[in-house]
Coordinates of C-alpha atoms and ligand atoms in Angstrom, one line a residue:
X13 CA 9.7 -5.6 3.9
X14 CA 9.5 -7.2 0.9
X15 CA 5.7 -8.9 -0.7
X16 CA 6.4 -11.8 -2.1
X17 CA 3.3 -12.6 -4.1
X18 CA -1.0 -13.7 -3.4
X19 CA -1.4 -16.1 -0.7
X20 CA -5.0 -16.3 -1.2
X21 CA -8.1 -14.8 -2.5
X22 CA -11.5 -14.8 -1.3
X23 CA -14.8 -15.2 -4.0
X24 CA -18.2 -14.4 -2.8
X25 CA -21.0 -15.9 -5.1
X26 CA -25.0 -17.1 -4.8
X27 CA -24.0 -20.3 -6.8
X28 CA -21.7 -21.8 -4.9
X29 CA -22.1 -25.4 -6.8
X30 CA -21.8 -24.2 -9.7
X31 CA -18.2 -22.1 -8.8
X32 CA -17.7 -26.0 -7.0
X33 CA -17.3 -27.6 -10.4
X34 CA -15.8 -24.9 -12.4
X35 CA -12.6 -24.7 -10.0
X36 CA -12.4 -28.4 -10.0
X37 CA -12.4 -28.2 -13.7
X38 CA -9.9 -26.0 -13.8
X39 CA -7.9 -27.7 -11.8
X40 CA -7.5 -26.7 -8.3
X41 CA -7.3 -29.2 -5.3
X42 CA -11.0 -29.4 -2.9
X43 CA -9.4 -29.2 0.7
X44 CA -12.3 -28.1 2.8
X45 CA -16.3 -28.1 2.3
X46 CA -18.8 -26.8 4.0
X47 CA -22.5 -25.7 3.0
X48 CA -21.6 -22.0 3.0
X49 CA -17.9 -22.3 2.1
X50 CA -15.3 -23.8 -0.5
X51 CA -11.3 -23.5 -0.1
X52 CA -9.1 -24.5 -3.0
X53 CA -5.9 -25.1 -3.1
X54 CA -3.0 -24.9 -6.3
X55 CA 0.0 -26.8 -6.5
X56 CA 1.8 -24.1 -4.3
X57 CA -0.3 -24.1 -1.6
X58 CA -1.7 -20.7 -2.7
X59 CA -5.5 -20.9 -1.8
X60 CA -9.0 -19.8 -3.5
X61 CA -11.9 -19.3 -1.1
X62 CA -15.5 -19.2 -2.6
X63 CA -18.1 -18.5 0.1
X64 CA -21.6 -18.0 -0.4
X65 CA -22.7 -14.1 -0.2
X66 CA -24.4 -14.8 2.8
X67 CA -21.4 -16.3 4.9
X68 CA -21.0 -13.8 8.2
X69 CA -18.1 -11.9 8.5
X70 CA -17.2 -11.3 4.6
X71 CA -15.3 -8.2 3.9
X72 CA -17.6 -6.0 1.8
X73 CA -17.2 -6.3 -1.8
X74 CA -16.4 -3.7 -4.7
X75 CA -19.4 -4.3 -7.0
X76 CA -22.7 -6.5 -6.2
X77 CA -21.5 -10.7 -6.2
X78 CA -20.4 -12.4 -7.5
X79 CA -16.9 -10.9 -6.7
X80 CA -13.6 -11.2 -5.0
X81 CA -14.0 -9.6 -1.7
X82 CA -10.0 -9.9 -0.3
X83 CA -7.0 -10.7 -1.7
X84 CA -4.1 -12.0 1.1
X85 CA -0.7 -11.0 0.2
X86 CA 2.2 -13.2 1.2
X87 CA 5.7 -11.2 2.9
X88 CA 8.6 -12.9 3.5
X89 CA 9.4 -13.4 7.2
X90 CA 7.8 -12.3 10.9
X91 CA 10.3 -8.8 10.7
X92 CA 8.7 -7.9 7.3
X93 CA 4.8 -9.2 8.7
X94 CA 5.8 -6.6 12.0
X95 CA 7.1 -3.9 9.8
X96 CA 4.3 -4.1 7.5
X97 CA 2.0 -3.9 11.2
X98 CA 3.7 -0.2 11.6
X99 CA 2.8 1.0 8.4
X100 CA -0.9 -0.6 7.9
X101 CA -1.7 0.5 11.4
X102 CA -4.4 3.4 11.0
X103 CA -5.0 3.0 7.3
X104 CA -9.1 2.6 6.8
X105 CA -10.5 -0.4 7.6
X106 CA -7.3 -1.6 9.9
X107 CA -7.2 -5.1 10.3
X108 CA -5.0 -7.0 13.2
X109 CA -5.8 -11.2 13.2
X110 CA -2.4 -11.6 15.0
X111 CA -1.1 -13.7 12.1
X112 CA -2.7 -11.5 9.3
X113 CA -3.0 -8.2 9.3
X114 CA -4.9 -5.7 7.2
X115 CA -6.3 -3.0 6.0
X116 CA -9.1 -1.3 3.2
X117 CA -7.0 0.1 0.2
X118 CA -8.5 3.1 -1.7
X119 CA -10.6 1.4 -3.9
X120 CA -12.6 -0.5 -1.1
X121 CA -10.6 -4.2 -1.5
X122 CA -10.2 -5.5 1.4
X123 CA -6.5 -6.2 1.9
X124 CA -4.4 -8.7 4.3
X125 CA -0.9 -9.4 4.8
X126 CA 0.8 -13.2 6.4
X127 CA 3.9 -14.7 6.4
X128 CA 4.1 -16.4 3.6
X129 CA 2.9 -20.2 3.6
X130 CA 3.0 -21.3 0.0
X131 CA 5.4 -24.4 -0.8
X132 CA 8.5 -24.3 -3.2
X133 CA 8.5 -26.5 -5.9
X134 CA 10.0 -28.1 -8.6
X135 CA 8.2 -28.9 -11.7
X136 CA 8.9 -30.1 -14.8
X137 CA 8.5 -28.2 -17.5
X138 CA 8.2 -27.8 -21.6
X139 CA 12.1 -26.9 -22.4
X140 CA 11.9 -25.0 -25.7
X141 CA 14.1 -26.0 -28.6
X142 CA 15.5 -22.7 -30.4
X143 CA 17.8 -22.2 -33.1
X144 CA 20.3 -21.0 -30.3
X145 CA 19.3 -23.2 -27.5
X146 CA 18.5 -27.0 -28.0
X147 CA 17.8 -28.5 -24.2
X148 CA 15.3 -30.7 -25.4
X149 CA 17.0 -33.4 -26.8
X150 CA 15.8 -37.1 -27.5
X151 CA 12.7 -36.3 -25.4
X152 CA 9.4 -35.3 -26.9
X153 CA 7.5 -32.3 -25.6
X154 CA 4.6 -32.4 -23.0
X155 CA 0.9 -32.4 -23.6
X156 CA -1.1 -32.0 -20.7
X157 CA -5.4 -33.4 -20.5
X158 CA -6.0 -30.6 -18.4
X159 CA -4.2 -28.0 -16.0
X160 CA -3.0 -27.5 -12.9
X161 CA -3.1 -24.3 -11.8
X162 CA 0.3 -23.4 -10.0
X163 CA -0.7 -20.3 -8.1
X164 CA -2.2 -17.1 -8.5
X165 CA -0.2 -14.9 -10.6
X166 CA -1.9 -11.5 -10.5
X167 CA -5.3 -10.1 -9.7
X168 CA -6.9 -7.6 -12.0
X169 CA -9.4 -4.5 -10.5
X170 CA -11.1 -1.5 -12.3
X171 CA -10.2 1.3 -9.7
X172 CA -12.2 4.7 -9.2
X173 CA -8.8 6.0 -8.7
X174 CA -5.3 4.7 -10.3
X175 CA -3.1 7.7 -8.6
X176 CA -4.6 7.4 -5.2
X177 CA -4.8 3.5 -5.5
X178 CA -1.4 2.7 -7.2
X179 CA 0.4 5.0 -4.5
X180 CA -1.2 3.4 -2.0
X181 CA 0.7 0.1 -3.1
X182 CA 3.4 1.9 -3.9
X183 CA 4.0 3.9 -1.0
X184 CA 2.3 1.0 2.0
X185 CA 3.6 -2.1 0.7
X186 CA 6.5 -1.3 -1.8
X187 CA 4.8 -2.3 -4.9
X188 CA 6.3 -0.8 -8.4
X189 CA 5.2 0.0 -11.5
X190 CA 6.1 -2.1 -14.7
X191 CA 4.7 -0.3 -16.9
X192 CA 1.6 2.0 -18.0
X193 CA -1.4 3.7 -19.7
X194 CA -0.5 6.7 -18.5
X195 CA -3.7 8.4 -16.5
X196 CA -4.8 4.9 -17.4
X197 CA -3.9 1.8 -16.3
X198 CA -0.8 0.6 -13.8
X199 CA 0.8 -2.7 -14.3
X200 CA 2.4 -3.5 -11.1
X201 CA 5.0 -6.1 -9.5
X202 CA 5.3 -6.6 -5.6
X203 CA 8.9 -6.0 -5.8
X204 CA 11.8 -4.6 -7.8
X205 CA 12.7 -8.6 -8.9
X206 CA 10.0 -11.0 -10.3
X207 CA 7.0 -11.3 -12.8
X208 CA 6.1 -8.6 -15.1
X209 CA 2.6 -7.6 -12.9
X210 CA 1.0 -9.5 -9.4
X211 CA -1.5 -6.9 -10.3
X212 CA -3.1 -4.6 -13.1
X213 CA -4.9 -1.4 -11.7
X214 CA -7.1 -0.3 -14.6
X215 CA -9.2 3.1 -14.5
X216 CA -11.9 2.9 -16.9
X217 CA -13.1 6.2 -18.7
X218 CA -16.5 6.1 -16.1
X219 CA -14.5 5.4 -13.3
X220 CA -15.4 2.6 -10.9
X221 CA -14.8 -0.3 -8.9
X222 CA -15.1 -4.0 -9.5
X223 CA -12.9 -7.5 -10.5
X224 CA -11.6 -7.3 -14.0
X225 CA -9.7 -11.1 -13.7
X226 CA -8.1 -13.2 -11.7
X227 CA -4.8 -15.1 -13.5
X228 CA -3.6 -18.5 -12.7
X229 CA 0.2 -19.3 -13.2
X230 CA 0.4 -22.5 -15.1
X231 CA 3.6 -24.6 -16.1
X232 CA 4.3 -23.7 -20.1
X233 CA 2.5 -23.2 -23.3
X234 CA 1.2 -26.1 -23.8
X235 CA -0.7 -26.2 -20.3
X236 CA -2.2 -23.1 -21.0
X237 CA -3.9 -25.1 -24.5
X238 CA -4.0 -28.5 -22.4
X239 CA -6.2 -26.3 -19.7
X240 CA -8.0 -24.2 -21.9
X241 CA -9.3 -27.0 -24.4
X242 CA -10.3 -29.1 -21.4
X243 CA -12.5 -26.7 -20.1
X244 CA -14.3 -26.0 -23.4
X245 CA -14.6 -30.1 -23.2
X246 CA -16.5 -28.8 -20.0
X247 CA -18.7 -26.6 -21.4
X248 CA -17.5 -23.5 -20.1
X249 CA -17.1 -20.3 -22.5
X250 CA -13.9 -18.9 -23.9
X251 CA -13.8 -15.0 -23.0
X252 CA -10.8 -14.7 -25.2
X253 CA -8.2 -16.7 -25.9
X254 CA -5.8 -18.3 -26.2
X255 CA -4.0 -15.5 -27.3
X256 CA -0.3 -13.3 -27.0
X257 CA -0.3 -10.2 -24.7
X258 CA 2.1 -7.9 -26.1
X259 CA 2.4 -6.2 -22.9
X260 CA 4.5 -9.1 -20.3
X261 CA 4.7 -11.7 -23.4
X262 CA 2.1 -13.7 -21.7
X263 CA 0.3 -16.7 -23.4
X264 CA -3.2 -16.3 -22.2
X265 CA -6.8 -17.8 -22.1
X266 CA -9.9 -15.9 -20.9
X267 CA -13.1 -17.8 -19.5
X268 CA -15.7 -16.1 -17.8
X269 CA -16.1 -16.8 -14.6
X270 CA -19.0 -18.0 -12.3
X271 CA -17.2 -16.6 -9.0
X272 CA -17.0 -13.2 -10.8
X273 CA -16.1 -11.4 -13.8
X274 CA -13.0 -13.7 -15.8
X275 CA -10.3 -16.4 -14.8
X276 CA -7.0 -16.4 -17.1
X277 CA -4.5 -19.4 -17.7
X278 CA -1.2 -17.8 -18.2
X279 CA 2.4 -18.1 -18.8
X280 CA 6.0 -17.0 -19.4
X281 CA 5.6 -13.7 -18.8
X282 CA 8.8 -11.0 -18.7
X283 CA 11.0 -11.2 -15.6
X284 CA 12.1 -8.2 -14.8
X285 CA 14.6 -6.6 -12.6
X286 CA 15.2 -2.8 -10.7
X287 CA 16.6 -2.1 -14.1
X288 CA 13.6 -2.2 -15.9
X289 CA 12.2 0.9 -17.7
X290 CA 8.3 1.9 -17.2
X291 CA 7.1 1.8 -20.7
X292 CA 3.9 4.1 -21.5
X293 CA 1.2 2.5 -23.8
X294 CA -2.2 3.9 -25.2
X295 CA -4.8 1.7 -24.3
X296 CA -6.4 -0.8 -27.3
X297 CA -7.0 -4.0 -28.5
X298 CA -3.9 -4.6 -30.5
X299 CA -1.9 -3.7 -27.3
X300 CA -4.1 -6.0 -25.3
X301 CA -3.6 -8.8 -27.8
X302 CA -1.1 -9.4 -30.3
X303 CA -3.2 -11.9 -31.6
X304 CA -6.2 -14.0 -30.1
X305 CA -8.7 -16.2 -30.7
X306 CA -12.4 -15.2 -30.3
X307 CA -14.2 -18.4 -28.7
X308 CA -11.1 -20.4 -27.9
X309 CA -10.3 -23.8 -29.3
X310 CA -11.4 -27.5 -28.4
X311 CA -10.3 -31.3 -29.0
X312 CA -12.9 -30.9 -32.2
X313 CA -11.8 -27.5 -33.9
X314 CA -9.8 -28.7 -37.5
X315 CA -6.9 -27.2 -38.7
X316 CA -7.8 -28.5 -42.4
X317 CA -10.8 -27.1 -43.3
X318 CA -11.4 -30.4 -46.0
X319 CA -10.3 -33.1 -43.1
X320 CA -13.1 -36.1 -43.3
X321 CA -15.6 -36.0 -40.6
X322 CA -16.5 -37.2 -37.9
X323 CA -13.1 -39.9 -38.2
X324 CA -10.2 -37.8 -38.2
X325 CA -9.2 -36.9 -35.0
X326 CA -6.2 -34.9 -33.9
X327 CA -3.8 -36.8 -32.0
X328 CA -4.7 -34.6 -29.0
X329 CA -8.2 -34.7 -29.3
X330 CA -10.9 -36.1 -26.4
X331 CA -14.6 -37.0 -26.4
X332 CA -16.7 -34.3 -25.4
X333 CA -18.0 -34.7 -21.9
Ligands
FE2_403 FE1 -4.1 -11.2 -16.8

């Protein structure tokens, strides 16, 4: 049985228009609307659900709304789906929908498993020029207006309890650990080959439950900037970013969230293989960041401190909404 990634998540909020435009700025496709009830889709087919708090038959959540209240993993085939049906069956909160199947893990997420559906695709991306490598050749680098989320990289959870929780993935669904604050924090992958973490279990010192992030894949770098700077076009807030995680090499950018807790553009993080090496890490900003910037950046922020004003513009730069 092998998971092969998140084939959707589910957001419950009280401000359902307000989640409405903030996924549309960020770049996911509308596909279905209903008063109570938004699905999103990404480029992959991977899809966000935002549901008003008071939609029937929503899987409890982890912390009071807005939150995510189920995160759908993806496996690769009807024999994985079936074996995965044997070793779910009993857990708490057992879930059998015939096509998805699920269960409660021990933090209280409510957890389902379908054949995958998402689409394979190719995109074009930013090829970097190195001093070793030069692929780009006679062809300028991309800029990109805004992003377009690919899928949903990893999902992000303060846990009341990382042994009991991190097994639990482990052990039910054949997840593995990348690497670690020991007692702390788990990065995990969904199998031995792939990303550096589809999710990050994090125990904080007063143990409890709730959505830490949720991480959108995007193409390369300069979508990450693209995405980021059109959304503080938007008017929405910078958490933190962009910035460099030392741990997974990621290029990051926070926003907080109105369906709960942050949203991150991301990219090129490590791929790693069964021969990768746990690594143990104390917990701390510098680890968290290599370097980041508080408040984010815009279409307006100068990189010469003496450029004229307001007639120099960048050659990147938009008018504000
Ligand atoms: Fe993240």
């Amino acid at each position: 049985m092998k998971v092969t990634g998140i084939e959707e998540i589910t957001f419950a909020s009280r401000e359902v228009a307000h989640c409405r435009r903030f996924f549309l700025d960020w770049g996911l496709r509308l596909v279905q609307e209903t008063p109570l009830e938004l699905l999103f889709e990404s480029l992959n087919g991977c899809r966000v659900r935002v549901a008003h708090s008071d939609t029937p038959g929503l899987p409890p959540g982890l912390e009071p709304d807005p939150t995510l209240r189920e995160v759908v993993w993806g496996v690769d085939g009807a024999e994985a789906l079936a074996q995965a049906r044997e070793r779910l069956h009993g857990q708490p909160g057992w879930f059998d929908g015939g096509a998805r199947i699920g269960c409660t893990d021990p933090n209280g997420l409510a957890v389902r498993l379908q054949v995958t559906r998402k689409r394979a695709l190719k995109l074009s991306c930013a090829r970097t020029n190195t001093w070793g490598e030069r692929p780009r050749v006679n062809q300028p680098g991309p800029a990109y207006e805004r992003a377009e989320p690919i899928e949903v990289g990893h999902v992000v959870f303060f846990v009341k309890d990382l042994q009991a929780t991190s097994a639990f993935y482990e052990d039910t669904l054949g997840f593995v650990v990348s690497d670690r604050y020991p007692g702390r924090g788990h990065f995990m992958r969904c199998a031995p080959e792939g990303g550096h973490h589809d999710m990050f279990l994090l125990q904080p010192p007063e143990p409890r439950a709730g959505l830490n992030h949720v991480a959108f894949t995007v193409r390369d770098v300069h979508e990450v900037f693209g995405g980021g700077m059109h959304m503080a076009r938007q008017g929405w807030s910078t958490e933190l970013g962009p910035g460099r995680h030392p741990i997974s090499s990621a290029i990051f950018w926070y926003f907080d969230s109105p369906a709960g807790a942050l949203v991150e553009y991301y990219t090129d993080e490590d791929e790693l293989t069964a021969d990768w090496q746990p690594r143990d890490f104390s917990p701390g900003p510098t680890v968290f960041a290599e370097w980041a910037i508080k408040g984010g950046i815009d279409g307006h922020t100068r990189r010469q401190k003496d450029a004229p004003a307001p007639g120099a513009q960048f050659l990147t730069a938009r008018s504000a909404p």
